[in-house]
PDB file of C-alpha atoms in Angstrom:
ATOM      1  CA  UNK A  12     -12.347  10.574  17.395  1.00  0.00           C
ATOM      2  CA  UNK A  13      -9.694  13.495  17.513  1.00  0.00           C
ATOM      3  CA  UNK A  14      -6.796  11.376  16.492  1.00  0.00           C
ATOM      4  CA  UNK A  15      -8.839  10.376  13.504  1.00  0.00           C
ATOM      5  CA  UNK A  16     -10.079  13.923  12.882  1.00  0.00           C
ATOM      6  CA  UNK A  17      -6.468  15.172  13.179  1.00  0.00           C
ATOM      7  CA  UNK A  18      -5.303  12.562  10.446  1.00  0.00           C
ATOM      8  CA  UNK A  19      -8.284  13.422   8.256  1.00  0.00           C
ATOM      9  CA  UNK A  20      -6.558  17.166   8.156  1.00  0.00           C
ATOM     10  CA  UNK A  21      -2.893  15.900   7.291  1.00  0.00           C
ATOM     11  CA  UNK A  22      -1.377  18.572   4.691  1.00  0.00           C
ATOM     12  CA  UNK A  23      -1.219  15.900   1.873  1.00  0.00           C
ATOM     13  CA  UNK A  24      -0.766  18.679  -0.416  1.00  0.00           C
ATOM     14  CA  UNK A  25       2.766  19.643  -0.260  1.00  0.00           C
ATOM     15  CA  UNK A  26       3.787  16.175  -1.234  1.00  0.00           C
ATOM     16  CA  UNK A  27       2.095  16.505  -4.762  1.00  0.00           C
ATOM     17  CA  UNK A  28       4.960  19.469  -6.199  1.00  0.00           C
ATOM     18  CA  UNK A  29       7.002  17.628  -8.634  1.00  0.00           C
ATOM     19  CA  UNK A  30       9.103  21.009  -8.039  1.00  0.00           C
ATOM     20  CA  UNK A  31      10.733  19.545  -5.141  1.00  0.00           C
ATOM     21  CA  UNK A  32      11.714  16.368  -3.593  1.00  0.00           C
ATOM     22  CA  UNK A  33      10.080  14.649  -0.586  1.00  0.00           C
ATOM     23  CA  UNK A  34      10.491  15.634   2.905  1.00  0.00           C
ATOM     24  CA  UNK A  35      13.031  13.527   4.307  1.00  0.00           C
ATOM     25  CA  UNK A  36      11.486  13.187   7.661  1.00  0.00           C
ATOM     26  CA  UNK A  37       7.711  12.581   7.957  1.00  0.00           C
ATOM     27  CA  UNK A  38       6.871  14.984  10.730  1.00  0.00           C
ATOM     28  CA  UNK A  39       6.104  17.243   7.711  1.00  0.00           C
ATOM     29  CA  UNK A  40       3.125  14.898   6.990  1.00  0.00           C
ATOM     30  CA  UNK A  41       2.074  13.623  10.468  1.00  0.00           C
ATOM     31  CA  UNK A  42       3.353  15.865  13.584  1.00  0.00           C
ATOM     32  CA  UNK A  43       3.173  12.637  15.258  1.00  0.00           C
ATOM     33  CA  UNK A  44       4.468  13.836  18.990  1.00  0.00           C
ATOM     34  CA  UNK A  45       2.373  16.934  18.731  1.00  0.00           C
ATOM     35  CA  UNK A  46      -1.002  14.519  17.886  1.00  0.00           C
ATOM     36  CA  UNK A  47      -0.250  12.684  20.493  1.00  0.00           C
ATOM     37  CA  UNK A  48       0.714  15.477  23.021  1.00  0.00           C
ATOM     38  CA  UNK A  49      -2.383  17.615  22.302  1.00  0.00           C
ATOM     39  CA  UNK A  50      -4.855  15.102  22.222  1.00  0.00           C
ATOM     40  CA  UNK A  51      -7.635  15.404  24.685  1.00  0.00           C
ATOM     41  CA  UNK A  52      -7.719  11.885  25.087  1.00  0.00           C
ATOM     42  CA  UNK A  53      -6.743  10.789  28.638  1.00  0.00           C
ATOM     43  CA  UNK A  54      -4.759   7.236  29.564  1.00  0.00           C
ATOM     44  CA  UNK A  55      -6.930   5.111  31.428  1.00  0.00           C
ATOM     45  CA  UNK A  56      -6.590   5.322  35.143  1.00  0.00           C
ATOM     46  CA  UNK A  57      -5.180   1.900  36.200  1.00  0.00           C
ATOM     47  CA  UNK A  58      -7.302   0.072  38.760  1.00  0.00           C
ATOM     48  CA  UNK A  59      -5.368  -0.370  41.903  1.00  0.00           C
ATOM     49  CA  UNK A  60      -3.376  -3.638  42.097  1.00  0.00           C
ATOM     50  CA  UNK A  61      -5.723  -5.792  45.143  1.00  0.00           C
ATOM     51  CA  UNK A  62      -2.953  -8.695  44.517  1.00  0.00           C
ATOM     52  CA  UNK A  63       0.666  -8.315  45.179  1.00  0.00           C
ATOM     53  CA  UNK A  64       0.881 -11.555  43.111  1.00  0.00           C
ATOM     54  CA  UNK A  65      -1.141  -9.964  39.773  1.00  0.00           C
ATOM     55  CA  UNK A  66       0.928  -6.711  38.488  1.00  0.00           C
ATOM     56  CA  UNK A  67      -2.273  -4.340  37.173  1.00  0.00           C
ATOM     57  CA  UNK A  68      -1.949  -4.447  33.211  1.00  0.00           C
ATOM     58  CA  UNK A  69      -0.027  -1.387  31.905  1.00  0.00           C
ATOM     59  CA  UNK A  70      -2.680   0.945  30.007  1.00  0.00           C
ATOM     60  CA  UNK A  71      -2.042   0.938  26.221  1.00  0.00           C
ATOM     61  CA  UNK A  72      -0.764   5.194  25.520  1.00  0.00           C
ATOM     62  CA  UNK A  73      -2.406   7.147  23.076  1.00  0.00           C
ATOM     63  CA  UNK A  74       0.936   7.109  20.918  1.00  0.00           C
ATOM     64  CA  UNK A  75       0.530   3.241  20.701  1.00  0.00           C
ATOM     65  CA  UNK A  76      -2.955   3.390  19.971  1.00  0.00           C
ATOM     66  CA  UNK A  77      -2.494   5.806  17.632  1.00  0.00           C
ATOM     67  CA  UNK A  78       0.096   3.533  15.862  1.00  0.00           C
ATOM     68  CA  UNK A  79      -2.166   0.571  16.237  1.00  0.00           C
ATOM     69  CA  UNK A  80      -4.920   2.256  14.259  1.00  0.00           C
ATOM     70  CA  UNK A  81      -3.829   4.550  11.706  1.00  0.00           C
ATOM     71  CA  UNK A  82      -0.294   3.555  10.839  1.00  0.00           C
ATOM     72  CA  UNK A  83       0.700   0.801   9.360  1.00  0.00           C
ATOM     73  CA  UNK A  84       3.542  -1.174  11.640  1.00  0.00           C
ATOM     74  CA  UNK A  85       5.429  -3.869  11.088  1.00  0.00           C
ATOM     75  CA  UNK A  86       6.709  -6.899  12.569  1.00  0.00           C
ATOM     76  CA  UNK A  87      10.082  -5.877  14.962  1.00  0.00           C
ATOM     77  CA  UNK A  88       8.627  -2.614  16.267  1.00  0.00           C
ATOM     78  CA  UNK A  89       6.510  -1.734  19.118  1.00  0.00           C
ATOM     79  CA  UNK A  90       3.811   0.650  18.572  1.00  0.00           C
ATOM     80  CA  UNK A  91       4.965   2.568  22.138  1.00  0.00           C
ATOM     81  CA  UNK A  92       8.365   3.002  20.253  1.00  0.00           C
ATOM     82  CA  UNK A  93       7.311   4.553  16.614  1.00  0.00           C
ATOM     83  CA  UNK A  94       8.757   8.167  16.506  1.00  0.00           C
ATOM     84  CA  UNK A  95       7.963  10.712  13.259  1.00  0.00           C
ATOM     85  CA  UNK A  96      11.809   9.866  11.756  1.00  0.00           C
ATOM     86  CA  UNK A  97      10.542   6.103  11.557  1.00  0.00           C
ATOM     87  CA  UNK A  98       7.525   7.106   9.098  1.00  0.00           C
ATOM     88  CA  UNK A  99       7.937   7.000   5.145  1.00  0.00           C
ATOM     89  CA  UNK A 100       7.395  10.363   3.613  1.00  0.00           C
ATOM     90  CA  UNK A 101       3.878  10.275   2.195  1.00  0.00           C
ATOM     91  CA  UNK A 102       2.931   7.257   4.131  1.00  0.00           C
ATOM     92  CA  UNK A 103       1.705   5.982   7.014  1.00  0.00           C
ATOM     93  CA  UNK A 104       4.359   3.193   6.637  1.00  0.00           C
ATOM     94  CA  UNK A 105       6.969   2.618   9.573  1.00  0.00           C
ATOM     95  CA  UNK A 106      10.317   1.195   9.050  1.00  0.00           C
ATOM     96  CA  UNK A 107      11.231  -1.175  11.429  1.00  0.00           C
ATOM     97  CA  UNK A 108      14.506  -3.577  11.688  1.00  0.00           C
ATOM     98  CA  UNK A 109      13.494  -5.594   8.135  1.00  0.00           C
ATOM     99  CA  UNK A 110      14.421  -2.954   6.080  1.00  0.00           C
ATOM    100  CA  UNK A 111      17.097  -3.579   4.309  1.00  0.00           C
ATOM    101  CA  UNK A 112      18.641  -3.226   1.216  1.00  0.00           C
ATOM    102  CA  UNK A 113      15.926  -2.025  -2.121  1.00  0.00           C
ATOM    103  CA  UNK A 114      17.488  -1.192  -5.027  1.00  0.00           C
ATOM    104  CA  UNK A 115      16.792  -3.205  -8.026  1.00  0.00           C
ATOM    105  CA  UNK A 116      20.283  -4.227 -10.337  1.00  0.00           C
ATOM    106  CA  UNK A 117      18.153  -6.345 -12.436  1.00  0.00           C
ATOM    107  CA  UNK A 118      15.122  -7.136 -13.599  1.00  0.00           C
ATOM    108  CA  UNK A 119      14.081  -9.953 -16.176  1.00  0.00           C
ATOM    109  CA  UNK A 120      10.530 -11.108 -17.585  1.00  0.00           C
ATOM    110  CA  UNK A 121      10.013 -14.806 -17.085  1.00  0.00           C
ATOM    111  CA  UNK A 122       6.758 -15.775 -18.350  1.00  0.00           C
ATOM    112  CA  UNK A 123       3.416 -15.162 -18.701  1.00  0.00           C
ATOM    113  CA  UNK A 124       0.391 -17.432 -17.442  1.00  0.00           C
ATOM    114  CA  UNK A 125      -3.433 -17.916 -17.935  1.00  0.00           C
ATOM    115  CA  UNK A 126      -3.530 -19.941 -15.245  1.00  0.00           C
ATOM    116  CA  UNK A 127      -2.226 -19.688 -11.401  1.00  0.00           C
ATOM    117  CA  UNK A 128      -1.308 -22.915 -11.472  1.00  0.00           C
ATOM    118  CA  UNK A 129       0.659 -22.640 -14.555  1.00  0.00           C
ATOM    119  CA  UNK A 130       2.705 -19.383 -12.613  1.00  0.00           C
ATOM    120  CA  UNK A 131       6.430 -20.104 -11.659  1.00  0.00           C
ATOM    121  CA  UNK A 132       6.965 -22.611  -8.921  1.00  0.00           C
ATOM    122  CA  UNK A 133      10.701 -21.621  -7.678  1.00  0.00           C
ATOM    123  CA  UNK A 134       9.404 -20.056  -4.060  1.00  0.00           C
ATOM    124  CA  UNK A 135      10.668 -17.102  -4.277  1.00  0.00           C
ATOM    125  CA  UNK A 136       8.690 -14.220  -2.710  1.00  0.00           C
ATOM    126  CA  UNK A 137       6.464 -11.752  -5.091  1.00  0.00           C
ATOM    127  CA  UNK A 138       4.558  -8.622  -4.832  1.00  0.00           C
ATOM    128  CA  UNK A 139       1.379  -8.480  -7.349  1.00  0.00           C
ATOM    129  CA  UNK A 140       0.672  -5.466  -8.841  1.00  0.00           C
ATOM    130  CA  UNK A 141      -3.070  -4.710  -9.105  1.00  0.00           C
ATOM    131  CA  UNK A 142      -5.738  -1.925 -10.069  1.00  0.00           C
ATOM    132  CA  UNK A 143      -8.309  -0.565 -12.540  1.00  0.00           C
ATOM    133  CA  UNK A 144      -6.948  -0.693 -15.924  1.00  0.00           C
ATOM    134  CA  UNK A 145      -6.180   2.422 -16.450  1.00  0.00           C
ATOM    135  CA  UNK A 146      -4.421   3.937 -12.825  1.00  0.00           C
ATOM    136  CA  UNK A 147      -1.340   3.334 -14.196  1.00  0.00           C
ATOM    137  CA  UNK A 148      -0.081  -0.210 -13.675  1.00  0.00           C
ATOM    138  CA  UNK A 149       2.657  -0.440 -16.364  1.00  0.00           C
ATOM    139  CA  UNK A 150       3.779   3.471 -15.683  1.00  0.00           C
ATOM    140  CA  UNK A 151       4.412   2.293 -12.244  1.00  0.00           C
ATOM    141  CA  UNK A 152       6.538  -0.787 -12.544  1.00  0.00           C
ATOM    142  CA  UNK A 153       8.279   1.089 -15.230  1.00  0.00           C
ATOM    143  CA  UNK A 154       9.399   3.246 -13.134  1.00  0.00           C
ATOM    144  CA  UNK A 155      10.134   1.136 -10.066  1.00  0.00           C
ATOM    145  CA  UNK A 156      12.760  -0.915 -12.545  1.00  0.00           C
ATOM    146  CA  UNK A 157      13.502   2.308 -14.389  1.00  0.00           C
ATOM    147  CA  UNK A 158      13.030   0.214 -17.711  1.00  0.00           C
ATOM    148  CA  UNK A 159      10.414   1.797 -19.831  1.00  0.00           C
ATOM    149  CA  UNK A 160      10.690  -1.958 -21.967  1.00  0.00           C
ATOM    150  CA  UNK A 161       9.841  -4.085 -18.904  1.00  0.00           C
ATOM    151  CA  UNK A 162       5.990  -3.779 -18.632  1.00  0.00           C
ATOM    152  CA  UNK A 163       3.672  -3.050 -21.727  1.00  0.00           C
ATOM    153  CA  UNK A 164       2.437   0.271 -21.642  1.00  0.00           C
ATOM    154  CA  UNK A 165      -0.966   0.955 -23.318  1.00  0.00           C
ATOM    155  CA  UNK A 166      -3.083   3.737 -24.097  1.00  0.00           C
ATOM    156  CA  UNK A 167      -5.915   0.733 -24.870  1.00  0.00           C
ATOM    157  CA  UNK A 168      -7.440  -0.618 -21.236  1.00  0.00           C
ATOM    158  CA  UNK A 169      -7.212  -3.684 -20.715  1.00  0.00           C
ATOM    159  CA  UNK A 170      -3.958  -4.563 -22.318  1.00  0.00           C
ATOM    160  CA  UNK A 171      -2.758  -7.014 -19.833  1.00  0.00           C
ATOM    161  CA  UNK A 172      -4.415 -10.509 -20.088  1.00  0.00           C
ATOM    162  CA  UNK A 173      -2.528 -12.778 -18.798  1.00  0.00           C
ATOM    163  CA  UNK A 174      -0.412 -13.315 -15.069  1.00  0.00           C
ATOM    164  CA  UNK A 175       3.542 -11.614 -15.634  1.00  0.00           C
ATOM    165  CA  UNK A 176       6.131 -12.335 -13.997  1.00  0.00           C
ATOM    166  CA  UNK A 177       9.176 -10.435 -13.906  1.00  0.00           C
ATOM    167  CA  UNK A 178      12.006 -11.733 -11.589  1.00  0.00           C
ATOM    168  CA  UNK A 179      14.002  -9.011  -9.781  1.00  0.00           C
ATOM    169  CA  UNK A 180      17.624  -9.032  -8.700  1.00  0.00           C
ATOM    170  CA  UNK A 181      17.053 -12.998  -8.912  1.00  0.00           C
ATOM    171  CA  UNK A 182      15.396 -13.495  -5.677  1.00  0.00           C
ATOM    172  CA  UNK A 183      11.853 -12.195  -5.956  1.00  0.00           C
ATOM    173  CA  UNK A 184       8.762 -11.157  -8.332  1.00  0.00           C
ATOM    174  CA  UNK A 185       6.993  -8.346  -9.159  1.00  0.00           C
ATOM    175  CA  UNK A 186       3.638  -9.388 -10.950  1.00  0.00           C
ATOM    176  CA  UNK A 187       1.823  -7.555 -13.322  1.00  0.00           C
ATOM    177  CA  UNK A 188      -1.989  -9.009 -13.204  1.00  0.00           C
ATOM    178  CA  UNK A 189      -4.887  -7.560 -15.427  1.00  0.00           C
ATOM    179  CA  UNK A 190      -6.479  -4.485 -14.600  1.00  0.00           C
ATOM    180  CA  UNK A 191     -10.020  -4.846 -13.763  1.00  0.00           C
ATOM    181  CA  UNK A 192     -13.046  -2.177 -14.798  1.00  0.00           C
ATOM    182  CA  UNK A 193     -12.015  -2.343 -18.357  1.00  0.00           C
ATOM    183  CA  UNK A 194     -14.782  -0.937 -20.224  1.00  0.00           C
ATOM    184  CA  UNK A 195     -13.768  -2.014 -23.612  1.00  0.00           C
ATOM    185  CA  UNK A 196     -13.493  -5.739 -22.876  1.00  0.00           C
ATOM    186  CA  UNK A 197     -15.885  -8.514 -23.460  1.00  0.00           C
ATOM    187  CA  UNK A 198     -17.793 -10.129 -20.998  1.00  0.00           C
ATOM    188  CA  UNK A 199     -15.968 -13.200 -21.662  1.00  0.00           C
ATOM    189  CA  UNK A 200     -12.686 -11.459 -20.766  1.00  0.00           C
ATOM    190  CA  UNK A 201     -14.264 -10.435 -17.583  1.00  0.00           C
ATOM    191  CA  UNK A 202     -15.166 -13.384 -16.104  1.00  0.00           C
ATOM    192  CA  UNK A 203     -11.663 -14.747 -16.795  1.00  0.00           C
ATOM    193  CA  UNK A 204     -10.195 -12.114 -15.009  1.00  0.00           C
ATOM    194  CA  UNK A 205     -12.695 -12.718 -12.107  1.00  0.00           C
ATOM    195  CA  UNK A 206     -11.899 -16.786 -12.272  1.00  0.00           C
ATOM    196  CA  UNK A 207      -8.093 -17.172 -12.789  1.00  0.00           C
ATOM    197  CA  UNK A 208      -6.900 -13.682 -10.696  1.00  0.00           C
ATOM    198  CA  UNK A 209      -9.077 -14.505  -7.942  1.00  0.00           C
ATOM    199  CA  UNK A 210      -7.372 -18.277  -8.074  1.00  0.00           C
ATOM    200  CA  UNK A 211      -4.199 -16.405  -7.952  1.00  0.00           C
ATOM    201  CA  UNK A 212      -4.663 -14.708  -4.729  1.00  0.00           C
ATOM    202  CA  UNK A 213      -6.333 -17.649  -3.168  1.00  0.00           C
ATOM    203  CA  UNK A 214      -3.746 -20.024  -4.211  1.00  0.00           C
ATOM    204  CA  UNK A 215      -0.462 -18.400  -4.258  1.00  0.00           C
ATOM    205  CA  UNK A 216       1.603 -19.445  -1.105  1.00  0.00           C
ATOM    206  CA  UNK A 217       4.494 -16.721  -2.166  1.00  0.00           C
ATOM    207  CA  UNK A 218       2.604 -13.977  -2.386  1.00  0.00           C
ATOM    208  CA  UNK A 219       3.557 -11.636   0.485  1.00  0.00           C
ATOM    209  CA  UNK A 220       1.476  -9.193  -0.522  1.00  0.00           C
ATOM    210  CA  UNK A 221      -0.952  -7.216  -2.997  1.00  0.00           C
ATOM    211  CA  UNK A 222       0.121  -3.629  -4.520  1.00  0.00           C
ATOM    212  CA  UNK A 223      -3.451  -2.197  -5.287  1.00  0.00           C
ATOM    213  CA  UNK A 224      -3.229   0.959  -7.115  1.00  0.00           C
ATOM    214  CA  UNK A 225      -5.494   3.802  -6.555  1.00  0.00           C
ATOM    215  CA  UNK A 226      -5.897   6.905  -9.120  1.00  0.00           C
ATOM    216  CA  UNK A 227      -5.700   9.488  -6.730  1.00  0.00           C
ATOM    217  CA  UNK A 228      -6.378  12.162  -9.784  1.00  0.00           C
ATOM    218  CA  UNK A 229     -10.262  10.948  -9.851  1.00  0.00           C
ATOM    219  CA  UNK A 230     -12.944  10.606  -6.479  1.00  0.00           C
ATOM    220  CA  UNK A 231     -12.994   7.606  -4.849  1.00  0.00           C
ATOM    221  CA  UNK A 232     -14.075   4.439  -6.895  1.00  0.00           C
ATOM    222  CA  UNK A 233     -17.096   1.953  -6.029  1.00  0.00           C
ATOM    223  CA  UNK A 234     -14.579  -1.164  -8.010  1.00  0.00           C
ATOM    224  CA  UNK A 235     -11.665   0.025  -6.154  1.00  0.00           C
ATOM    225  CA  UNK A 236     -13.554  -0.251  -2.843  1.00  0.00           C
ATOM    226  CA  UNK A 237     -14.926  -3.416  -3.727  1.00  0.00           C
ATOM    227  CA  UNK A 238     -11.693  -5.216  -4.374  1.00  0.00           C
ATOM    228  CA  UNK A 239     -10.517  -3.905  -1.380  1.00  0.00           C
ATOM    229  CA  UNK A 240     -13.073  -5.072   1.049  1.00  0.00           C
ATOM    230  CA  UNK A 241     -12.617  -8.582  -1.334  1.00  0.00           C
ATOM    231  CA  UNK A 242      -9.397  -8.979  -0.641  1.00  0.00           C
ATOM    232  CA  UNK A 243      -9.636  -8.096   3.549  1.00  0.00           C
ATOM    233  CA  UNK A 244     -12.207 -10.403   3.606  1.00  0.00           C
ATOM    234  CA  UNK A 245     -10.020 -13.080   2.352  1.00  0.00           C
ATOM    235  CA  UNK A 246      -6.824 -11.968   4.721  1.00  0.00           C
ATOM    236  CA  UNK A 247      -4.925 -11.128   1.769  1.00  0.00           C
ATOM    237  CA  UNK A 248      -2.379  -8.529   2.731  1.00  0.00           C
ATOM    238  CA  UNK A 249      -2.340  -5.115   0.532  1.00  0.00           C
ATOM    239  CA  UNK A 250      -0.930  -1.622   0.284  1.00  0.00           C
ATOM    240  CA  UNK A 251      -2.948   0.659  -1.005  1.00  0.00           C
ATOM    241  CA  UNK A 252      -0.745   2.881  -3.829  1.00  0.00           C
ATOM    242  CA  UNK A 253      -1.957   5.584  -4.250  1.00  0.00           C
ATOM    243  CA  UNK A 254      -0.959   6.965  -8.500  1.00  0.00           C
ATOM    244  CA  UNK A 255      -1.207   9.844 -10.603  1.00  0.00           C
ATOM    245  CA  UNK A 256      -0.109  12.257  -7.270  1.00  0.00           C
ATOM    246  CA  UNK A 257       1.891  14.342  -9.603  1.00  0.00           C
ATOM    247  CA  UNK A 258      -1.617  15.971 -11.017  1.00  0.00           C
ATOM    248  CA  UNK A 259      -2.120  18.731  -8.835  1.00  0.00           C
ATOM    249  CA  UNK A 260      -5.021  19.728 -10.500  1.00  0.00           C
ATOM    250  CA  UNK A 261      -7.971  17.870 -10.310  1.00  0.00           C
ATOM    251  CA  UNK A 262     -10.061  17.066 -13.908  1.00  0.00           C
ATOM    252  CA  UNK A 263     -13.237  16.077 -11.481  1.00  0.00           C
ATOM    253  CA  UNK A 264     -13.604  18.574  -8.978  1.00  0.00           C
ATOM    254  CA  UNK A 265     -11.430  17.902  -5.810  1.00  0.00           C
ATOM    255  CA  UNK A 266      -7.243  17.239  -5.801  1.00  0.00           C
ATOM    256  CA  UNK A 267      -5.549  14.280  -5.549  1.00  0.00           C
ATOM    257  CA  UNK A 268      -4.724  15.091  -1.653  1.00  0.00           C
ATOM    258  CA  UNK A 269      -8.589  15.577  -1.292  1.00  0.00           C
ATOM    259  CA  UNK A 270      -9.239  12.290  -2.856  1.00  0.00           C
ATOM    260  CA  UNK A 271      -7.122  10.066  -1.008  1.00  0.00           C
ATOM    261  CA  UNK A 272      -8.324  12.060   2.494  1.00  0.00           C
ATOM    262  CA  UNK A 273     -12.011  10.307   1.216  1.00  0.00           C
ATOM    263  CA  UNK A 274     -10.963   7.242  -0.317  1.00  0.00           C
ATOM    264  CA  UNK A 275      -8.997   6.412   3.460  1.00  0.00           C
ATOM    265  CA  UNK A 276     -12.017   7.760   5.358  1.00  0.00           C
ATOM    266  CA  UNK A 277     -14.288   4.802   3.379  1.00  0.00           C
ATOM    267  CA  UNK A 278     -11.371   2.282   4.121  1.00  0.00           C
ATOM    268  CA  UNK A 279     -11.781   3.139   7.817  1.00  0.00           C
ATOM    269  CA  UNK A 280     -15.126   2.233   7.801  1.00  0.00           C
ATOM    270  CA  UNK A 281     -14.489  -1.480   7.284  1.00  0.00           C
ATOM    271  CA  UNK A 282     -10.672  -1.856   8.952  1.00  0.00           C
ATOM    272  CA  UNK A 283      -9.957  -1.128  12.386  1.00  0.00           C
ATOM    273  CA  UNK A 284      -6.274  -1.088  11.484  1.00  0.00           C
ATOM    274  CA  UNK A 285      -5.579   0.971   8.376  1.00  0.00           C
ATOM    275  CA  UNK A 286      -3.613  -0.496   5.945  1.00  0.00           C
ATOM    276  CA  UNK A 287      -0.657   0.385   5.003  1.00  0.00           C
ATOM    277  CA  UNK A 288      -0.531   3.406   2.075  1.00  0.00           C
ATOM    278  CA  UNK A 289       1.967   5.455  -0.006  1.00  0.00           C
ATOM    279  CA  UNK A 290       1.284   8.428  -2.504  1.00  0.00           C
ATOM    280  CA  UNK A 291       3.414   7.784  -6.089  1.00  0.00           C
ATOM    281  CA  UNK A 292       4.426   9.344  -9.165  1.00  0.00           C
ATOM    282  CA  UNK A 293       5.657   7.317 -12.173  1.00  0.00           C
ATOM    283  CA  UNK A 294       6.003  11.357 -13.645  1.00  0.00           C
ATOM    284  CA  UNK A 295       8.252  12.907 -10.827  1.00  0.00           C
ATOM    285  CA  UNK A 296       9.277   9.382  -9.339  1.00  0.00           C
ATOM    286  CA  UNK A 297       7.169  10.734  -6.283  1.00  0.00           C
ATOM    287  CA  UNK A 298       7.339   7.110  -3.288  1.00  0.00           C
ATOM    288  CA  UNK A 299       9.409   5.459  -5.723  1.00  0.00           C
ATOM    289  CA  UNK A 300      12.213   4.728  -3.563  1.00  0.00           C
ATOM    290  CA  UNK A 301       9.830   4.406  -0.128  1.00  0.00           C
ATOM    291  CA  UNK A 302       7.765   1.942  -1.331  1.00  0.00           C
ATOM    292  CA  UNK A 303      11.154  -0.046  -2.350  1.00  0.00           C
ATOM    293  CA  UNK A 304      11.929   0.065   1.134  1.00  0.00           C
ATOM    294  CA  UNK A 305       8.570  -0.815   2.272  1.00  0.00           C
ATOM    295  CA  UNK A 306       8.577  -3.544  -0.223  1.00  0.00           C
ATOM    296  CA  UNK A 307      11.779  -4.995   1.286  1.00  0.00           C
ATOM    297  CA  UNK A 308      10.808  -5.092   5.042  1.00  0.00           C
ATOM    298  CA  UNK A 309       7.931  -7.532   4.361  1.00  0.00           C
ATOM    299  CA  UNK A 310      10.247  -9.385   1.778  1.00  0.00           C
ATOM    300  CA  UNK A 311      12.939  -9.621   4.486  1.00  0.00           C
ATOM    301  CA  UNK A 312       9.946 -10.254   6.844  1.00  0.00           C
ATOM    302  CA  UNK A 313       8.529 -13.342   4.719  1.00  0.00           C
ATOM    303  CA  UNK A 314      12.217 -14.633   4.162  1.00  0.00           C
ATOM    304  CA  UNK A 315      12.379 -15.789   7.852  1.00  0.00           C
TER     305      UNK A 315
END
């Protein structure tokens, strides 16, 4: 309960100035050694060994369960090894030996499809790109590519339809998929989003993992939550993206820090290992290159 109490009162806030750049080291987001070496938490006593032949199993260290349970680590590291430099600024993201190279040379649209079946069959890896209609989908692959042509960009909700692929550096996807929550629409939009997304993430055997975008300007959102918990139920991995973190005033009572602190706290509630999260800004560029990196690890990851 104290490492989670400690976590709930990160300071979130000084990552929201688009006056200055990130932190490059996260210890100004987590103090990582100090949570672990003030925690009143005790290692488990290990039971005396009563057979030379059976070592007694090593107790798992609060800085490894720690890791386990709020941080988000990936394949190649050991939670017993994760230090503060190995945390993404404005995560709780880890870089382990997968990272590799992230910058995007090129990036071309390919096609668009009403159907998952009908989506390119080539292999290649891809990231899809979901969220309410209106948290800034388009912004935020705009500014990933830094093409302000690649994705549509609407001030209408509900814009994007249809399943878009855009092929970067000619090795894997980023997919734009329809926001969800649209007012506007009609129900018979609705239910085709619900049918033929849902049969994307069911079906899609390159899909390494789902982007889902969180406004972080507004209080946590019943639909957000709920496509959340949808997607964990059906083991589909996600990172939770947190947009908008450039607003540091808040147009519904609490600040974008504030909100995220709540919206994780719900999340918690259902996952006994946090997924993974980053804070963005498609205005200040705010996780832009982090969650590139991130983005390559599992890529590099799913490549093996």
């Amino acid at each position: 309960m104290l490492l989670r109490n400690r976590l709930l009162s990160l300071n979130l806030t000084s990552f929201l100035s688009p006056l200055s750049p990130p932190p490059k080291s996260a210890s100004f987001l987590f103090s990582f050694n100090k949570t672990i070496a003030h925690s009143t938490h005790k290692r488990p006593e290990s039971k005396p060994d009563v057979s030379a032949s059976r070592p007694a199993k090593q107790p798992m260290s609060e800085r490894a369960r720690f890791a386990k349970t709020v941080l988000f680590v990936p394949p190649g590291v050991d939670p017993e090894d994760v230090t503060d430099e190995m945390i993404l600024p404005g995560s709780n993201i880890v870089v382990g030996p997968y990272a590799g190279h992230s910058q995007i040379k090129e990036v071309e649209f390919v096609k668009s499809s009403g159907r998952a079946k009908d989506c390119p069959k080539d292999d290649r890896p891809e990231f899809a790109i979901l969220g309410r209609s209106n948290v800034g989908k388009s912004s935020l692959i705009n500014a990933l590519v830094r093409k302000k042509e690649v994705a549509l960009t609407s001030k209408k909700p509900g814009k994007t339809q249809l399943i878009n692929h855009f092929l970067v550096n000619k090795s894997w996807y980023i997919v734009d998929l329809p926001g969800y929550g649209f007012a506007r629409a009609s129900d018979a939009a609705r239910t085709d989003w619900s049918s033929f997304t849902k049969g994307y993430f069911l079906n899609r055997d390159t899909l390494v993992a789902v982007l889902l975008l969180i406004d972080a300007s507004v209080p946590p959102q019943r639909i957000d939550l709920d496509c959340a918990n949808w997607l964990g139920r059906n083991n589909i991995p996600m990172t939770f993206v947190f947009t908008k973190c450039d607003k540091l005033k808040a147009s519904k009572g609490k600040r974008p820090d504030e909100n995220i602190r709540d919206f994780q706290e719900l999340i918690r509630e259902n996952y006994k290992q946090h997924p993974a999260w980053i804070m963005t800004s498609s205005v200040t560029g705010l996780g832009r290159d982090e969650l590139l990196l991130h983005l390559s690890q599992l890529r590099n990851y799913w490549d093996q």
